[in-house]
XYZ file of C-alpha atoms in Angstrom:
395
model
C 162.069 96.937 117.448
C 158.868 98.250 116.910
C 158.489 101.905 115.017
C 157.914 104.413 117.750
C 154.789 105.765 116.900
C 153.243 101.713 118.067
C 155.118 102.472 120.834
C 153.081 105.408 122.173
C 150.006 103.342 121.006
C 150.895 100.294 123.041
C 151.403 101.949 126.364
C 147.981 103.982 125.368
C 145.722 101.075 124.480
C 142.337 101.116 124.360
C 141.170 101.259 128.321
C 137.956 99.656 127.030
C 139.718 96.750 125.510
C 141.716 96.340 128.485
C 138.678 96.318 130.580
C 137.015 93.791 128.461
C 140.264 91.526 128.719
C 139.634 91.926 133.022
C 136.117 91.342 132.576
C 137.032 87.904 130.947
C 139.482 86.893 133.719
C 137.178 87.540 136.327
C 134.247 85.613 134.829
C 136.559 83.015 134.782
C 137.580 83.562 138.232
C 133.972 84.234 139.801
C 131.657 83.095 137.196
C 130.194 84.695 134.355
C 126.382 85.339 136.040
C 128.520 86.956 139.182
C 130.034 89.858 136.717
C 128.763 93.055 135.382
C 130.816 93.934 132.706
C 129.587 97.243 131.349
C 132.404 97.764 129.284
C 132.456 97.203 125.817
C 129.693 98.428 123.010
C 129.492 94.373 122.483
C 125.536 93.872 121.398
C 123.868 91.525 123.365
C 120.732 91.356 121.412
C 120.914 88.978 118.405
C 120.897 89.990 114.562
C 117.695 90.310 113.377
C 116.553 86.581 111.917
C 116.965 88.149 108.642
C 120.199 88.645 108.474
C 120.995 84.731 109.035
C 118.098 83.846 106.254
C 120.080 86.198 103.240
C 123.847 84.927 104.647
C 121.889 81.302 103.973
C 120.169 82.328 101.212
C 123.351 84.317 99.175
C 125.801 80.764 100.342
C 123.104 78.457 98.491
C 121.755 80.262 95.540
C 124.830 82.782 94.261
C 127.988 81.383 92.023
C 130.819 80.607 95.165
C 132.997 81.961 92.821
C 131.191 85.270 92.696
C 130.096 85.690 95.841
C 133.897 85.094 97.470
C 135.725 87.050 94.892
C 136.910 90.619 94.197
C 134.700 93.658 92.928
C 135.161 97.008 93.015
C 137.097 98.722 95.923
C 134.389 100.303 96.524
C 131.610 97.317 96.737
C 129.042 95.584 94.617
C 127.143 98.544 92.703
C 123.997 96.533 93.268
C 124.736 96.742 96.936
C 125.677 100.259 96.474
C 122.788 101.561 94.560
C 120.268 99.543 97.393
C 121.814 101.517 100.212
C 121.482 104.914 98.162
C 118.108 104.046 97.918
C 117.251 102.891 101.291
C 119.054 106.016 102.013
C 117.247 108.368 99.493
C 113.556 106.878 100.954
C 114.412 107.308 105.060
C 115.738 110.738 104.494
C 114.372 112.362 101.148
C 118.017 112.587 99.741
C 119.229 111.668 96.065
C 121.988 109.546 96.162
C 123.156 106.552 94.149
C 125.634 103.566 93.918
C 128.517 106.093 93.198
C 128.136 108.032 96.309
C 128.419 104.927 98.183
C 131.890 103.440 99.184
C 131.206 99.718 101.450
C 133.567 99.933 104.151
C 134.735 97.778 106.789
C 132.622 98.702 109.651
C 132.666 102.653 110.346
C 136.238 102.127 111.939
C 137.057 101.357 108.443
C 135.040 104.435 107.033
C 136.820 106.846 108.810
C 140.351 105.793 107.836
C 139.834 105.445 104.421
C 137.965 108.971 104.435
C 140.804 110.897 106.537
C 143.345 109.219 104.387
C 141.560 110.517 101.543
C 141.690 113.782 103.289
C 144.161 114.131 105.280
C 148.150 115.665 103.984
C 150.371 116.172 107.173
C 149.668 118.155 110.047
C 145.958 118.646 108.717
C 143.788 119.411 111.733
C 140.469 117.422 112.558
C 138.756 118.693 115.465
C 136.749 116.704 117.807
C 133.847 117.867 120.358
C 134.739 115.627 123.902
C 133.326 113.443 124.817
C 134.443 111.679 122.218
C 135.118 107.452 121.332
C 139.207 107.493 121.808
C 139.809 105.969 118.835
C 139.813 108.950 116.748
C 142.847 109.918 118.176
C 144.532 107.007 116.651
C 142.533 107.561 113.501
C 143.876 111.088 112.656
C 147.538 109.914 114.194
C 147.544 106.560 111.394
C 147.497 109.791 108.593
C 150.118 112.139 110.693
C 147.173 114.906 111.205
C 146.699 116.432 114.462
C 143.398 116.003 116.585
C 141.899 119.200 117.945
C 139.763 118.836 121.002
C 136.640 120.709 121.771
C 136.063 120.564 125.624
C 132.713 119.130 127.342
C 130.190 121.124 127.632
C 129.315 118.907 130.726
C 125.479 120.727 131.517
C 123.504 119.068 127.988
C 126.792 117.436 126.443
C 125.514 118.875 123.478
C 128.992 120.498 121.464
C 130.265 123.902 122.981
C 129.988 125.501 119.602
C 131.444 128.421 120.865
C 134.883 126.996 121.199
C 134.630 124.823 117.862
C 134.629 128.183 116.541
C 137.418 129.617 118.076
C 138.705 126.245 117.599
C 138.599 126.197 113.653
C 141.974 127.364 111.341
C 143.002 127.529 108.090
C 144.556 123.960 108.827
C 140.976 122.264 109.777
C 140.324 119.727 106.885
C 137.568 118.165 109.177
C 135.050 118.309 111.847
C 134.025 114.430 113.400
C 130.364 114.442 115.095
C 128.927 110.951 117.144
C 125.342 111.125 117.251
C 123.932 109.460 119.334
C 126.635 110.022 121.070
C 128.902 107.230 122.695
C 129.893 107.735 125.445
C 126.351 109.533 126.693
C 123.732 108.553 124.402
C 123.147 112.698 123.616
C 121.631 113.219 120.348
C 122.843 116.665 118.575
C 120.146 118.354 118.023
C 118.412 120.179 114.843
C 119.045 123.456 115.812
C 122.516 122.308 117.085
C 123.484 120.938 113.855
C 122.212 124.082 112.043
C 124.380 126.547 114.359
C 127.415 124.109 113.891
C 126.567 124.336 109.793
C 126.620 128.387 109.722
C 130.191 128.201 111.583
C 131.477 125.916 109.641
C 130.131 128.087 106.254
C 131.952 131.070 107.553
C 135.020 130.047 108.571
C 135.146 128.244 104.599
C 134.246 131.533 103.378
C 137.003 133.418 106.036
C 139.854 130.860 105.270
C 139.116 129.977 101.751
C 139.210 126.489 102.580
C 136.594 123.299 102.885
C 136.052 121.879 105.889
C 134.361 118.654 105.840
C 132.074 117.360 108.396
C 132.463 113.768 109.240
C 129.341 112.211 110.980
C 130.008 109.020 112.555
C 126.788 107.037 112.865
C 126.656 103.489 114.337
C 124.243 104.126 116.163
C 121.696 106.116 114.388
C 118.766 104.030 114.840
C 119.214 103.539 118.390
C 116.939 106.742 119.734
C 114.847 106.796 122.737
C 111.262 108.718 123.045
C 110.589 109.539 119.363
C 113.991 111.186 119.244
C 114.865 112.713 115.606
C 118.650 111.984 114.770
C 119.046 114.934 111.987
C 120.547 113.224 108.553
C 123.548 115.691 108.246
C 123.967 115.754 104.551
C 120.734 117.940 104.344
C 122.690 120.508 106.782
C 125.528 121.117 105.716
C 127.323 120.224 101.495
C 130.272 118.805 103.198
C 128.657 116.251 105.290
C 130.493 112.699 104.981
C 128.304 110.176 106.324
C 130.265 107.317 108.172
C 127.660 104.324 108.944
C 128.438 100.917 110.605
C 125.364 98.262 110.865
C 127.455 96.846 114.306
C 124.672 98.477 116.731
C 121.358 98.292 114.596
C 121.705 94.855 113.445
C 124.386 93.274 115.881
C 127.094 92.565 113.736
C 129.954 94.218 115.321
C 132.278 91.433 114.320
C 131.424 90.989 110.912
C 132.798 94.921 109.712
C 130.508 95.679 107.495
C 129.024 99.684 106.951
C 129.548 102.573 104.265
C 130.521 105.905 103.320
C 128.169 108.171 101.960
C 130.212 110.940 99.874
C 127.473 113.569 98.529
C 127.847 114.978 94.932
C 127.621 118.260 96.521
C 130.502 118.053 98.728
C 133.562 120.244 97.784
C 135.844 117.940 94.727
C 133.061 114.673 95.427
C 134.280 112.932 92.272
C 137.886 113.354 93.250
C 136.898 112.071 97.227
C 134.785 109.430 95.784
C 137.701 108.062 93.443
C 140.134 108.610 96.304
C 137.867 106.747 98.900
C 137.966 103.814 96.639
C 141.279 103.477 95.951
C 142.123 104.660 100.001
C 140.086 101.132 100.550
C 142.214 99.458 98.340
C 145.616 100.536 99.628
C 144.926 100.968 103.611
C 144.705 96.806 102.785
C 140.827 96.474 102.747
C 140.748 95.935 99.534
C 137.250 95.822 99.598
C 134.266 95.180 102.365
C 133.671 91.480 102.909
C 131.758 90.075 99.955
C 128.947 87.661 101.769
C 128.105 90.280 104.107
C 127.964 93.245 101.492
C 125.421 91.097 100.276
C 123.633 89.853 102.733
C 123.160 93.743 104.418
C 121.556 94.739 101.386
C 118.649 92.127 102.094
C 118.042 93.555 105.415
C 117.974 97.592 104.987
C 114.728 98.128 106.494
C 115.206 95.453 109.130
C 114.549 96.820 112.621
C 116.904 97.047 114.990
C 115.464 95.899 118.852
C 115.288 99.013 120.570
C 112.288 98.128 123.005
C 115.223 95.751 124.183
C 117.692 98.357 124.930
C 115.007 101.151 126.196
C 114.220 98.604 128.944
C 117.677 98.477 130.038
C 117.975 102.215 129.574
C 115.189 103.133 131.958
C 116.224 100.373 134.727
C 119.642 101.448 134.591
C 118.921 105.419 134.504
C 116.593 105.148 137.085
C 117.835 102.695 139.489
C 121.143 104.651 139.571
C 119.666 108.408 140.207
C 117.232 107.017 143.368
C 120.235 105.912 144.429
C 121.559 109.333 144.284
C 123.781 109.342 141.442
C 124.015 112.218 139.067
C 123.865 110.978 134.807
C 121.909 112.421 132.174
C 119.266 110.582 130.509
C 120.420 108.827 126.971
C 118.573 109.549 124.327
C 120.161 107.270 121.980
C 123.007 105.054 121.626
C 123.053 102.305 124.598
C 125.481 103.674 127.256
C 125.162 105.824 130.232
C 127.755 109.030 131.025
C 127.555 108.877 135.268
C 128.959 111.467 136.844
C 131.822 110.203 139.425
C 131.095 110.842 143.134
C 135.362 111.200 143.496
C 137.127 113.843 141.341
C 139.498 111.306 139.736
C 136.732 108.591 138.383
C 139.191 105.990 138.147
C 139.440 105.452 141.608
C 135.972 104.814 141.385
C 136.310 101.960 138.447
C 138.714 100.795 140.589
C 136.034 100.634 143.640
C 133.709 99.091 141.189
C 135.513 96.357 140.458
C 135.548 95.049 143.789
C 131.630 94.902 143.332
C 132.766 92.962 140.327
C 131.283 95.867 138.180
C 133.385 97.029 135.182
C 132.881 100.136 133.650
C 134.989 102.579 131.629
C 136.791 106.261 132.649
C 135.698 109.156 131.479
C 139.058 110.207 130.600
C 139.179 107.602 127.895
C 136.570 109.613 126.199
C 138.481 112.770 127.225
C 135.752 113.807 129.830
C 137.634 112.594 133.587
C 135.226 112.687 136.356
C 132.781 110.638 134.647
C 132.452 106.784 134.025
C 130.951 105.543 130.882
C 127.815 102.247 131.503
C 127.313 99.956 128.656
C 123.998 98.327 128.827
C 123.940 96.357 125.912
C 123.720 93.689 127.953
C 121.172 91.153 129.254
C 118.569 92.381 131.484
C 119.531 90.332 134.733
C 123.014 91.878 134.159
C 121.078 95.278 135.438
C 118.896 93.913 137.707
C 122.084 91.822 139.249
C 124.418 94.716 139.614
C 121.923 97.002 141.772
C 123.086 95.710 145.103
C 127.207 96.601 143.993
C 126.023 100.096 142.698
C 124.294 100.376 146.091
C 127.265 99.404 148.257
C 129.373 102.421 146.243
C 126.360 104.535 146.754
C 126.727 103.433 150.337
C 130.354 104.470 150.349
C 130.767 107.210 147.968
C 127.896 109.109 148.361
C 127.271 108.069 152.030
């Protein structure tokens, strides 16, 4: 028998994954080139050729026996101190190897931070829409997940009901920006605004809230869009980072924590972070590719790719009379549904062989989420099946 809590898990599993899973059957079935599988955050752009020449160049010139073996829980302090730096030159911060912690990919990040934070029935609020995970997150370290509804006009956070929203039980606050599932950037002034709540409530409740900011996707922004760096905000920003999106290595796990000296006990998080890694069964971040990231800090992710994708996508889908607001970052698309309950319109989809997610799995129903990290002819291909639901939702 399998403990109860996996139970409720199980029957709740990821709709993405589940979607991805379809999408494979029915490339199978119909052929891959005759599928539009918008599903999955899956990078369709390859790493950046410098990220093959340091894996090559780490496997021939370091000691095996070095390179594949344990360090510190919390990563090679070479690595470590070239991300604080990379860091400290991007954003004008001061950080260094110790307020680094390698992580497996930001999934990773965030568990071994809310285990580090989290005693039971701690509260960690969330502004929807939101990536589902986090729900599981929070549930692996028995806290309980707070949601902040939609504000569905900019999809920037209702900051009105985070505040109502915070207690003396909030131990954290988790921001996306860019956003998945829309691509929203928070803004400056938004983050600023969300900084002063967060500062008063502390000084109300006599407690620290930290703010989490989950960034895979930080270099993804459209336009000249700023993404604001949130440790120069706000002293209890935890930065959560993931190089997945910016260099396409979503299946390698490789990212970081970034724990700030002035955060509220940062040598007691830091020490706990590390050893959180080390018991959650990480252990540490995987060795080659600790290595091999710290070679390519500065290497570019391809946005020109995605921004292509973006503006076909965005604006093939509103002449067609759909309603979705422009992304800004990230590489997905929040469309409004043209039927209250938007699953009946993945559903619909599918028979155009189009697969794309439910709001409602981002805690949002009534819209669908559009991955377009995909190739170009996957756009261009799926036109004619978002025209027949055009056709037949919209009329």
């Amino acid at each position: 028998m399998i403990a109860d809590k996996m139970k409720a898990l199980v029957r709740n599993s990821s709709a993405i994954r589940a979607m991805f899973e379809e999408g494979k059957i029915m490339a199978a079935k119909y052929g891959a080139e005759n599928v539009y599988d918008f599903s999955l955050g899956n990078p369709n752009v390859p790493a950046p050729v410098q990220v093959k020449e340091a894996i090559i160049e780490e496997a021939e010139k370091e000691d095996p026996i070095v390179l594949h073996g344990y360090m510190s829980n919390a990563g090679y302090e070479d690595v470590r101190q070239a991300v604080a730096e990379s860091i400290n030159k991007k954003f004008d911060t001061a950080f260094s190897a110790k307020n680094i912690i390698m992580t497996v990919g930001a999934a990773g990040g965030l568990n071994v931070i809310l285990k580090t934070l989290l005693n039971p029935g701690d509260e960690v609020i969330a502004i929807a829409p939101y990536f589902g995970e986090y729900n599981s997150y929070v549930s692996n370290f028995d806290g309980k997940l707070v949601v902040v509804s939609p504000n569905t006009e900019t999809f920037q956070p209702n900051l009105t009901e985070l505040e109502e929203k915070l207690t003396a039980r909030t131990k954290a606050v988790i921001v996306n920006s860019p956003n998945n599932p829309t691509g929203v950037i928070y803004s400056e002034e938004t983050i600023q605004a969300m900084a002063e709540i967060l500062r008063k409530k502390q000084k109300e409740f006599g407690t620290d809230i930290y703010l989490i900011s989950d960034e895979p996707y930080r270099e993804l922004a459209y336009d000249g869009a700023e993404v604001p760096y949130l440790t120069k905000y706000y002293e209890n920003a935890i930065i959560g980072y993931s190089f997945s999106k910016s260099l396409s290595l979503p299946g390698e796990r490789i990212g970081y924590l970034v724990i700030p000296d002035e955060a509220a006990d940062s040598e007691d998080v830091i020490s706990a972070a590390g050893t959180a890694t080390r018991i959650l069964g990480y252990v540490n971040a995987p060795s080659l590719m600790q290595k091999a990231v710290a070679k390519c800090l500065d290497a570019q992710a391809d946005v020109p790719y995605y921004d292509r994708n973006r503006e076909d996508l965005y604006n093939g889908l509103k002449e067609m009379g759909f309603e979705c607001i422009k992304p800004q970052g990230a590489f997905y698309l929040f469309m409004k549904s043209p039927v209250a309950d938007e699953k009946v319109f993945c559903e619909a989809a599918k028979k155009q062989h189009i697969l794309i997610v439910p709001g409602s799995s981002f805690a949002c129903p009534g819209y669908v989420r559009i991955a377009y990290c995909v190739a170009h002819e996957t756009i261009i291909n799926s036109m004619p099946g978002f025209k027949a639901l055009a056709e037949e939702f919209l009329g």
